[in-house]
Amino acid sequence: MAEQERAVRTRERLIGSAAETFCREGFAVASLSVISAQAGVSSGALHFHFAGKAALADAVESAALDRLRIIAGVASREGAGRLQCLVDVTHGLALGLRRDVVLRAGFGLGRDTARVTPGGLREHWRCWVEEAVAEAGKARELRPGVAPENAVTAVVAATAGFEALGSREEVWLMPRTIARFWELLLPALAAGDRLAALEPEGSSGD
């Protein structure tokens, strides 16, 4: 059991080190020797857990997806409307991108031209937004005439932009920036009887 726990900790250290290195240097330039040294493990230990850099990047993206699911799950609390949940998840995502290098690296790998893979974290995010908007429509939270696909396009495009810009300037991921986006978009999305109750700054806070 102790040996298994050590193996799990080693794997987690390697994933964390890889995430930091991918964020700092990009996938193409990132060196396995740097990743292993930064994690404090031997090159042999790295290759025991991962066949190569691509496998390590896959593990970073998988760990980032786990974090994204946690963010969405925390915001999807009982009793919250779907539009408010969508607002809260975008705030949670922005906070995660500021604070969690694995989540940041997972999204970054998705736009790294040296690593083009089908699906990925961005596709999972788009699918989650589609589901949230569809549920908001079923609950009559959307304004009459609002096309769900237009709402999905706006949210996914904006969050992708915040993530990309935030990798260089953190202000793009700050709560006030995300709130300003929702202050602009919610009046175009929300049914009139729902709008006043919605909180563009998020209902849970940081």
PDB file of N, CA and C in Angstrom, residues 17-74:
ATOM      1  N   SER A  17       4.532  19.116 -12.546  1.00  0.00           N
ATOM      2  CA  SER A  17       5.742  19.656 -13.162  1.00  0.00           C
ATOM      3  C   SER A  17       5.568  19.834 -14.660  1.00  0.00           C
ATOM      4  N   ALA A  18       4.939  18.853 -15.305  1.00  0.00           N
ATOM      5  CA  ALA A  18       4.684  18.962 -16.744  1.00  0.00           C
ATOM      6  C   ALA A  18       3.777  20.147 -17.045  1.00  0.00           C
ATOM      7  N   ALA A  19       2.747  20.336 -16.232  1.00  0.00           N
ATOM      8  CA  ALA A  19       1.832  21.461 -16.445  1.00  0.00           C
ATOM      9  C   ALA A  19       2.583  22.790 -16.366  1.00  0.00           C
ATOM     10  N   GLU A  20       3.433  22.941 -15.371  1.00  0.00           N
ATOM     11  CA  GLU A  20       4.221  24.175 -15.231  1.00  0.00           C
ATOM     12  C   GLU A  20       5.123  24.375 -16.444  1.00  0.00           C
ATOM     13  N   THR A  21       5.754  23.299 -16.889  1.00  0.00           N
ATOM     14  CA  THR A  21       6.685  23.403 -18.012  1.00  0.00           C
ATOM     15  C   THR A  21       5.956  23.693 -19.316  1.00  0.00           C
ATOM     16  N   PHE A  22       4.824  23.035 -19.547  1.00  0.00           N
ATOM     17  CA  PHE A  22       4.049  23.300 -20.764  1.00  0.00           C
ATOM     18  C   PHE A  22       3.558  24.752 -20.787  1.00  0.00           C
ATOM     19  N   CYS A  23       3.120  25.257 -19.642  1.00  0.00           N
ATOM     20  CA  CYS A  23       2.669  26.652 -19.572  1.00  0.00           C
ATOM     21  C   CYS A  23       3.816  27.617 -19.858  1.00  0.00           C
ATOM     22  N   ARG A  24       4.970  27.296 -19.331  1.00  0.00           N
ATOM     23  CA  ARG A  24       6.124  28.196 -19.438  1.00  0.00           C
ATOM     24  C   ARG A  24       6.783  28.134 -20.814  1.00  0.00           C
ATOM     25  N   GLU A  25       6.904  26.928 -21.379  1.00  0.00           N
ATOM     26  CA  GLU A  25       7.720  26.744 -22.571  1.00  0.00           C
ATOM     27  C   GLU A  25       6.945  26.280 -23.800  1.00  0.00           C
ATOM     28  N   GLY A  26       5.741  25.768 -23.610  1.00  0.00           N
ATOM     29  CA  GLY A  26       4.998  25.182 -24.717  1.00  0.00           C
ATOM     30  C   GLY A  26       5.336  23.713 -24.874  1.00  0.00           C
ATOM     31  N   PHE A  27       4.453  22.991 -25.546  1.00  0.00           N
ATOM     32  CA  PHE A  27       4.617  21.547 -25.669  1.00  0.00           C
ATOM     33  C   PHE A  27       5.874  21.172 -26.453  1.00  0.00           C
ATOM     34  N   ALA A  28       6.106  21.854 -27.578  1.00  0.00           N
ATOM     35  CA  ALA A  28       7.218  21.472 -28.453  1.00  0.00           C
ATOM     36  C   ALA A  28       8.567  21.631 -27.771  1.00  0.00           C
ATOM     37  N   VAL A  29       8.734  22.696 -27.012  1.00  0.00           N
ATOM     38  CA  VAL A  29      10.036  23.001 -26.398  1.00  0.00           C
ATOM     39  C   VAL A  29      10.232  22.254 -25.083  1.00  0.00           C
ATOM     40  N   ALA A  30       9.157  21.921 -24.400  1.00  0.00           N
ATOM     41  CA  ALA A  30       9.241  21.287 -23.080  1.00  0.00           C
ATOM     42  C   ALA A  30      10.114  20.034 -23.115  1.00  0.00           C
ATOM     43  N   SER A  31      10.986  19.926 -22.139  1.00  0.00           N
ATOM     44  CA  SER A  31      11.931  18.819 -22.075  1.00  0.00           C
ATOM     45  C   SER A  31      11.552  17.851 -20.960  1.00  0.00           C
ATOM     46  N   LEU A  32      11.578  16.564 -21.263  1.00  0.00           N
ATOM     47  CA  LEU A  32      11.273  15.564 -20.251  1.00  0.00           C
ATOM     48  C   LEU A  32      12.296  15.589 -19.119  1.00  0.00           C
ATOM     49  N   SER A  33      13.540  15.892 -19.444  1.00  0.00           N
ATOM     50  CA  SER A  33      14.566  15.954 -18.390  1.00  0.00           C
ATOM     51  C   SER A  33      14.290  17.104 -17.431  1.00  0.00           C
ATOM     52  N   VAL A  34      13.820  18.220 -17.959  1.00  0.00           N
ATOM     53  CA  VAL A  34      13.467  19.364 -17.105  1.00  0.00           C
ATOM     54  C   VAL A  34      12.260  19.006 -16.246  1.00  0.00           C
ATOM     55  N   ILE A  35      11.286  18.357 -16.854  1.00  0.00           N
ATOM     56  CA  ILE A  35      10.075  17.982 -16.116  1.00  0.00           C
ATOM     57  C   ILE A  35      10.402  17.029 -14.974  1.00  0.00           C
ATOM     58  N   SER A  36      11.222  16.016 -15.247  1.00  0.00           N
ATOM     59  CA  SER A  36      11.568  15.049 -14.193  1.00  0.00           C
ATOM     60  C   SER A  36      12.403  15.701 -13.099  1.00  0.00           C
ATOM     61  N   ALA A  37      13.362  16.545 -13.486  1.00  0.00           N
ATOM     62  CA  ALA A  37      14.207  17.215 -12.487  1.00  0.00           C
ATOM     63  C   ALA A  37      13.375  18.150 -11.619  1.00  0.00           C
ATOM     64  N   GLN A  38      12.469  18.868 -12.234  1.00  0.00           N
ATOM     65  CA  GLN A  38      11.611  19.804 -11.494  1.00  0.00           C
ATOM     66  C   GLN A  38      10.697  19.063 -10.530  1.00  0.00           C
ATOM     67  N   ALA A  39      10.296  17.844 -10.919  1.00  0.00           N
ATOM     68  CA  ALA A  39       9.438  17.029 -10.060  1.00  0.00           C
ATOM     69  C   ALA A  39      10.227  16.313  -8.976  1.00  0.00           C
ATOM     70  N   GLY A  40      11.558  16.311  -9.114  1.00  0.00           N
ATOM     71  CA  GLY A  40      12.396  15.641  -8.126  1.00  0.00           C
ATOM     72  C   GLY A  40      12.398  14.134  -8.272  1.00  0.00           C
ATOM     73  N   VAL A  41      12.232  13.645  -9.494  1.00  0.00           N
ATOM     74  CA  VAL A  41      12.244  12.205  -9.743  1.00  0.00           C
ATOM     75  C   VAL A  41      13.225  11.906 -10.871  1.00  0.00           C
ATOM     76  N   SER A  42      13.625  10.666 -10.990  1.00  0.00           N
ATOM     77  CA  SER A  42      14.580  10.273 -12.025  1.00  0.00           C
ATOM     78  C   SER A  42      13.886  10.180 -13.380  1.00  0.00           C
ATOM     79  N   SER A  43      14.693  10.216 -14.430  1.00  0.00           N
ATOM     80  CA  SER A  43      14.158  10.030 -15.779  1.00  0.00           C
ATOM     81  C   SER A  43      13.519   8.651 -15.913  1.00  0.00           C
ATOM     82  N   GLY A  44      14.123   7.657 -15.255  1.00  0.00           N
ATOM     83  CA  GLY A  44      13.562   6.315 -15.306  1.00  0.00           C
ATOM     84  C   GLY A  44      12.185   6.249 -14.678  1.00  0.00           C
ATOM     85  N   ALA A  45      11.997   6.981 -13.569  1.00  0.00           N
ATOM     86  CA  ALA A  45      10.687   7.006 -12.913  1.00  0.00           C
ATOM     87  C   ALA A  45       9.653   7.663 -13.818  1.00  0.00           C
ATOM     88  N   LEU A  46      10.062   8.711 -14.520  1.00  0.00           N
ATOM     89  CA  LEU A  46       9.125   9.364 -15.450  1.00  0.00           C
ATOM     90  C   LEU A  46       8.675   8.374 -16.512  1.00  0.00           C
ATOM     91  N   HIS A  47       9.625   7.644 -17.096  1.00  0.00           N
ATOM     92  CA  HIS A  47       9.274   6.719 -18.173  1.00  0.00           C
ATOM     93  C   HIS A  47       8.537   5.489 -17.647  1.00  0.00           C
ATOM     94  N   PHE A  48       8.652   5.214 -16.374  1.00  0.00           N
ATOM     95  CA  PHE A  48       7.860   4.142 -15.787  1.00  0.00           C
ATOM     96  C   PHE A  48       6.377   4.505 -15.807  1.00  0.00           C
ATOM     97  N   HIS A  49       6.096   5.780 -15.550  1.00  0.00           N
ATOM     98  CA  HIS A  49       4.701   6.239 -15.486  1.00  0.00           C
ATOM     99  C   HIS A  49       4.162   6.681 -16.841  1.00  0.00           C
ATOM    100  N   PHE A  50       5.022   7.236 -17.702  1.00  0.00           N
ATOM    101  CA  PHE A  50       4.568   7.803 -18.975  1.00  0.00           C
ATOM    102  C   PHE A  50       5.504   7.388 -20.098  1.00  0.00           C
ATOM    103  N   ALA A  51       4.915   6.952 -21.200  1.00  0.00           N
ATOM    104  CA  ALA A  51       5.718   6.473 -22.328  1.00  0.00           C
ATOM    105  C   ALA A  51       6.517   7.586 -22.994  1.00  0.00           C
ATOM    106  N   GLY A  52       6.016   8.803 -22.890  1.00  0.00           N
ATOM    107  CA  GLY A  52       6.700   9.919 -23.530  1.00  0.00           C
ATOM    108  C   GLY A  52       5.977  11.216 -23.254  1.00  0.00           C
ATOM    109  N   LYS A  53       6.385  12.258 -23.956  1.00  0.00           N
ATOM    110  CA  LYS A  53       5.832  13.588 -23.697  1.00  0.00           C
ATOM    111  C   LYS A  53       4.349  13.671 -24.066  1.00  0.00           C
ATOM    112  N   ALA A  54       3.967  12.998 -25.135  1.00  0.00           N
ATOM    113  CA  ALA A  54       2.557  13.026 -25.532  1.00  0.00           C
ATOM    114  C   ALA A  54       1.674  12.386 -24.470  1.00  0.00           C
ATOM    115  N   ALA A  55       2.136  11.280 -23.908  1.00  0.00           N
ATOM    116  CA  ALA A  55       1.367  10.606 -22.850  1.00  0.00           C
ATOM    117  C   ALA A  55       1.268  11.492 -21.617  1.00  0.00           C
ATOM    118  N   LEU A  56       2.338  12.215 -21.326  1.00  0.00           N
ATOM    119  CA  LEU A  56       2.329  13.128 -20.184  1.00  0.00           C
ATOM    120  C   LEU A  56       1.363  14.281 -20.432  1.00  0.00           C
ATOM    121  N   ALA A  57       1.344  14.789 -21.654  1.00  0.00           N
ATOM    122  CA  ALA A  57       0.394  15.852 -21.992  1.00  0.00           C
ATOM    123  C   ALA A  57      -1.040  15.345 -21.893  1.00  0.00           C
ATOM    124  N   ASP A  58      -1.270  14.098 -22.334  1.00  0.00           N
ATOM    125  CA  ASP A  58      -2.607  13.501 -22.195  1.00  0.00           C
ATOM    126  C   ASP A  58      -3.026  13.459 -20.724  1.00  0.00           C
ATOM    127  N   ALA A  59      -2.081  13.117 -19.844  1.00  0.00           N
ATOM    128  CA  ALA A  59      -2.378  13.027 -18.413  1.00  0.00           C
ATOM    129  C   ALA A  59      -2.691  14.408 -17.834  1.00  0.00           C
ATOM    130  N   VAL A  60      -1.981  15.427 -18.289  1.00  0.00           N
ATOM    131  CA  VAL A  60      -2.258  16.791 -17.841  1.00  0.00           C
ATOM    132  C   VAL A  60      -3.668  17.197 -18.270  1.00  0.00           C
ATOM    133  N   GLU A  61      -4.029  16.908 -19.512  1.00  0.00           N
ATOM    134  CA  GLU A  61      -5.360  17.264 -19.991  1.00  0.00           C
ATOM    135  C   GLU A  61      -6.446  16.500 -19.240  1.00  0.00           C
ATOM    136  N   SER A  62      -6.181  15.228 -18.922  1.00  0.00           N
ATOM    137  CA  SER A  62      -7.152  14.436 -18.168  1.00  0.00           C
ATOM    138  C   SER A  62      -7.331  14.991 -16.759  1.00  0.00           C
ATOM    139  N   ALA A  63      -6.231  15.376 -16.127  1.00  0.00           N
ATOM    140  CA  ALA A  63      -6.307  15.962 -14.784  1.00  0.00           C
ATOM    141  C   ALA A  63      -7.027  17.308 -14.831  1.00  0.00           C
ATOM    142  N   ALA A  64      -6.789  18.073 -15.889  1.00  0.00           N
ATOM    143  CA  ALA A  64      -7.470  19.363 -16.039  1.00  0.00           C
ATOM    144  C   ALA A  64      -8.970  19.161 -16.222  1.00  0.00           C
ATOM    145  N   LEU A  65      -9.346  18.125 -16.961  1.00  0.00           N
ATOM    146  CA  LEU A  65     -10.763  17.829 -17.148  1.00  0.00           C
ATOM    147  C   LEU A  65     -11.425  17.472 -15.818  1.00  0.00           C
ATOM    148  N   ASP A  66     -10.724  16.713 -14.990  1.00  0.00           N
ATOM    149  CA  ASP A  66     -11.251  16.401 -13.653  1.00  0.00           C
ATOM    150  C   ASP A  66     -11.517  17.677 -12.871  1.00  0.00           C
ATOM    151  N   ARG A  67     -10.621  18.632 -12.966  1.00  0.00           N
ATOM    152  CA  ARG A  67     -10.792  19.909 -12.254  1.00  0.00           C
ATOM    153  C   ARG A  67     -11.970  20.687 -12.816  1.00  0.00           C
ATOM    154  N   LEU A  68     -12.121  20.676 -14.145  1.00  0.00           N
ATOM    155  CA  LEU A  68     -13.245  21.371 -14.764  1.00  0.00           C
ATOM    156  C   LEU A  68     -14.567  20.771 -14.307  1.00  0.00           C
ATOM    157  N   ARG A  69     -14.622  19.443 -14.224  1.00  0.00           N
ATOM    158  CA  ARG A  69     -15.846  18.780 -13.764  1.00  0.00           C
ATOM    159  C   ARG A  69     -16.164  19.136 -12.324  1.00  0.00           C
ATOM    160  N   ILE A  70     -15.135  19.265 -11.500  1.00  0.00           N
ATOM    161  CA  ILE A  70     -15.353  19.662 -10.103  1.00  0.00           C
ATOM    162  C   ILE A  70     -15.923  21.072 -10.047  1.00  0.00           C
ATOM    163  N   ILE A  71     -15.364  21.984 -10.834  1.00  0.00           N
ATOM    164  CA  ILE A  71     -15.851  23.369 -10.871  1.00  0.00           C
ATOM    165  C   ILE A  71     -17.320  23.401 -11.272  1.00  0.00           C
ATOM    166  N   ALA A  72     -17.661  22.647 -12.312  1.00  0.00           N
ATOM    167  CA  ALA A  72     -19.053  22.615 -12.775  1.00  0.00           C
ATOM    168  C   ALA A  72     -19.959  21.973 -11.737  1.00  0.00           C
ATOM    169  N   GLY A  73     -19.478  20.953 -11.059  1.00  0.00           N
ATOM    170  CA  GLY A  73     -20.284  20.266 -10.057  1.00  0.00           C
ATOM    171  C   GLY A  73     -20.563  21.113  -8.844  1.00  0.00           C
ATOM    172  N   VAL A  74     -19.570  21.884  -8.410  1.00  0.00           N
ATOM    173  CA  VAL A  74     -19.754  22.754  -7.245  1.00  0.00           C
ATOM    174  C   VAL A  74     -20.789  23.821  -7.536  1.00  0.00           C
TER     175      VAL A  74
END
